[in-house]
Amino acid sequence: MSNQQKKKCFIIMPITTPSEKLAEYNNDVEHFIHVMEHLFIPAIEKAELEPMLPIASGTDVIQAEIIKKLETADLVLCDM
């Protein structure tokens, strides 16, 4: 998008692979991170949107951060 701010797409998805499900994902503890980095982010960027990642840092309250991103995103991609 030239001269315009890109619309934002908030990604809602698991971040960690639950230990009881590891065998289903070839013991890849970062399976969902790989899905986000190699599938979702490139697709969102190809659609000329700015990805909003489902990651909170520091002392952020994760629920508050999720609600804030839901309110401000133009589009939400949910993979549950």
PDB file of C-alpha atoms in Angstrom:
ATOM      1  CA  MET A   1       0.000   0.000   0.000  1.00  0.00           C
ATOM      2  CA  SER A   2       1.610   3.205  -1.059  1.00  0.00           C
ATOM      3  CA  ASN A   3       1.267   6.291   1.120  1.00  0.00           C
ATOM      4  CA  GLN A   4      -1.331   4.563   3.283  1.00  0.00           C
ATOM      5  CA  GLN A   5      -0.913   2.727   6.535  1.00  0.00           C
ATOM      6  CA  LYS A   6      -1.358  -1.015   6.065  1.00  0.00           C
ATOM      7  CA  LYS A   7      -4.427  -2.594   7.593  1.00  0.00           C
ATOM      8  CA  LYS A   8      -3.661  -4.919  10.490  1.00  0.00           C
ATOM      9  CA  CYS A   9      -4.395  -8.627  10.838  1.00  0.00           C
ATOM     10  CA  PHE A  10      -4.319 -10.092  14.350  1.00  0.00           C
ATOM     11  CA  ILE A  11      -3.328 -13.759  14.506  1.00  0.00           C
ATOM     12  CA  ILE A  12      -5.052 -15.800  17.216  1.00  0.00           C
ATOM     13  CA  MET A  13      -3.531 -19.243  17.632  1.00  0.00           C
ATOM     14  CA  PRO A  14      -1.725 -21.500  20.082  1.00  0.00           C
ATOM     15  CA  ILE A  15       1.907 -20.550  20.598  1.00  0.00           C
ATOM     16  CA  THR A  16       3.173 -23.606  22.443  1.00  0.00           C
ATOM     17  CA  THR A  17       2.716 -27.273  21.660  1.00  0.00           C
ATOM     18  CA  PRO A  18       1.135 -29.019  24.667  1.00  0.00           C
ATOM     19  CA  SER A  19       3.374 -31.805  25.976  1.00  0.00           C
ATOM     20  CA  GLU A  20       0.567 -34.368  25.655  1.00  0.00           C
ATOM     21  CA  LYS A  21       0.265 -33.519  21.924  1.00  0.00           C
ATOM     22  CA  LEU A  22       3.981 -33.483  21.055  1.00  0.00           C
ATOM     23  CA  ALA A  23       3.920 -36.945  19.444  1.00  0.00           C
ATOM     24  CA  GLU A  24       1.214 -35.744  17.021  1.00  0.00           C
ATOM     25  CA  TYR A  25       3.576 -32.972  15.874  1.00  0.00           C
ATOM     26  CA  ASN A  26       6.773 -35.077  15.498  1.00  0.00           C
ATOM     27  CA  ASN A  27       7.948 -33.837  18.915  1.00  0.00           C
ATOM     28  CA  ASP A  28       8.318 -30.331  17.496  1.00  0.00           C
ATOM     29  CA  VAL A  29       7.913 -28.033  20.499  1.00  0.00           C
ATOM     30  CA  GLU A  30       7.820 -25.025  18.148  1.00  0.00           C
ATOM     31  CA  HIS A  31       5.271 -26.438  15.683  1.00  0.00           C
ATOM     32  CA  PHE A  32       2.844 -23.536  16.036  1.00  0.00           C
ATOM     33  CA  ILE A  33       5.622 -20.938  15.800  1.00  0.00           C
ATOM     34  CA  HIS A  34       6.675 -22.574  12.504  1.00  0.00           C
ATOM     35  CA  VAL A  35       3.078 -22.457  11.225  1.00  0.00           C
ATOM     36  CA  MET A  36       2.876 -18.764  12.084  1.00  0.00           C
ATOM     37  CA  GLU A  37       6.287 -17.874  10.601  1.00  0.00           C
ATOM     38  CA  HIS A  38       6.105 -19.981   7.433  1.00  0.00           C
ATOM     39  CA  LEU A  39       2.388 -19.921   6.555  1.00  0.00           C
ATOM     40  CA  PHE A  40       0.402 -17.192   8.252  1.00  0.00           C
ATOM     41  CA  ILE A  41       2.833 -14.250   8.258  1.00  0.00           C
ATOM     42  CA  PRO A  42       3.850 -14.645   4.576  1.00  0.00           C
ATOM     43  CA  ALA A  43       0.188 -14.983   3.522  1.00  0.00           C
ATOM     44  CA  ILE A  44      -0.847 -11.921   5.541  1.00  0.00           C
ATOM     45  CA  GLU A  45       2.023  -9.873   4.105  1.00  0.00           C
ATOM     46  CA  LYS A  46       1.190 -11.036   0.561  1.00  0.00           C
ATOM     47  CA  ALA A  47      -2.320  -9.681   1.163  1.00  0.00           C
ATOM     48  CA  GLU A  48      -0.620  -6.357   1.990  1.00  0.00           C
ATOM     49  CA  LEU A  49      -1.672  -6.509   5.623  1.00  0.00           C
ATOM     50  CA  GLU A  50       0.479  -6.008   8.701  1.00  0.00           C
ATOM     51  CA  PRO A  51       0.573  -9.093  10.960  1.00  0.00           C
ATOM     52  CA  MET A  52      -0.185  -8.555  14.652  1.00  0.00           C
ATOM     53  CA  LEU A  53       1.453 -11.461  16.454  1.00  0.00           C
ATOM     54  CA  PRO A  54      -0.167 -13.372  19.332  1.00  0.00           C
ATOM     55  CA  ILE A  55       2.818 -12.762  21.571  1.00  0.00           C
ATOM     56  CA  ALA A  56       2.884 -10.635  24.716  1.00  0.00           C
ATOM     57  CA  SER A  57       6.130  -9.576  26.299  1.00  0.00           C
ATOM     58  CA  GLY A  58       7.405  -8.204  29.552  1.00  0.00           C
ATOM     59  CA  THR A  59       4.811  -7.440  32.181  1.00  0.00           C
ATOM     60  CA  ASP A  60       1.885  -7.253  29.742  1.00  0.00           C
ATOM     61  CA  VAL A  61      -1.304  -8.902  30.951  1.00  0.00           C
ATOM     62  CA  ILE A  62      -1.957 -11.306  28.094  1.00  0.00           C
ATOM     63  CA  GLN A  63      -5.776 -11.082  28.251  1.00  0.00           C
ATOM     64  CA  ALA A  64      -5.676  -7.281  28.096  1.00  0.00           C
ATOM     65  CA  GLU A  65      -3.248  -7.419  25.171  1.00  0.00           C
ATOM     66  CA  ILE A  66      -5.516  -9.843  23.271  1.00  0.00           C
ATOM     67  CA  ILE A  67      -8.581  -7.634  23.793  1.00  0.00           C
ATOM     68  CA  LYS A  68      -6.653  -4.540  22.722  1.00  0.00           C
ATOM     69  CA  LYS A  69      -5.485  -6.271  19.526  1.00  0.00           C
ATOM     70  CA  LEU A  70      -8.999  -7.586  18.813  1.00  0.00           C
ATOM     71  CA  GLU A  71     -10.377  -4.056  19.113  1.00  0.00           C
ATOM     72  CA  THR A  72      -7.759  -2.462  16.867  1.00  0.00           C
ATOM     73  CA  ALA A  73      -7.287  -5.129  14.180  1.00  0.00           C
ATOM     74  CA  ASP A  74      -8.934  -4.694  10.801  1.00  0.00           C
ATOM     75  CA  LEU A  75      -8.983  -8.475  10.301  1.00  0.00           C
ATOM     76  CA  VAL A  76      -8.564 -11.453  12.638  1.00  0.00           C
ATOM     77  CA  LEU A  77      -7.111 -14.818  11.596  1.00  0.00           C
ATOM     78  CA  CYS A  78      -8.063 -17.470  14.143  1.00  0.00           C
ATOM     79  CA  ASP A  79      -6.508 -20.945  14.110  1.00  0.00           C
ATOM     80  CA  MET A  80      -7.642 -22.876  17.153  1.00  0.00           C
TER      81      MET A  80
END
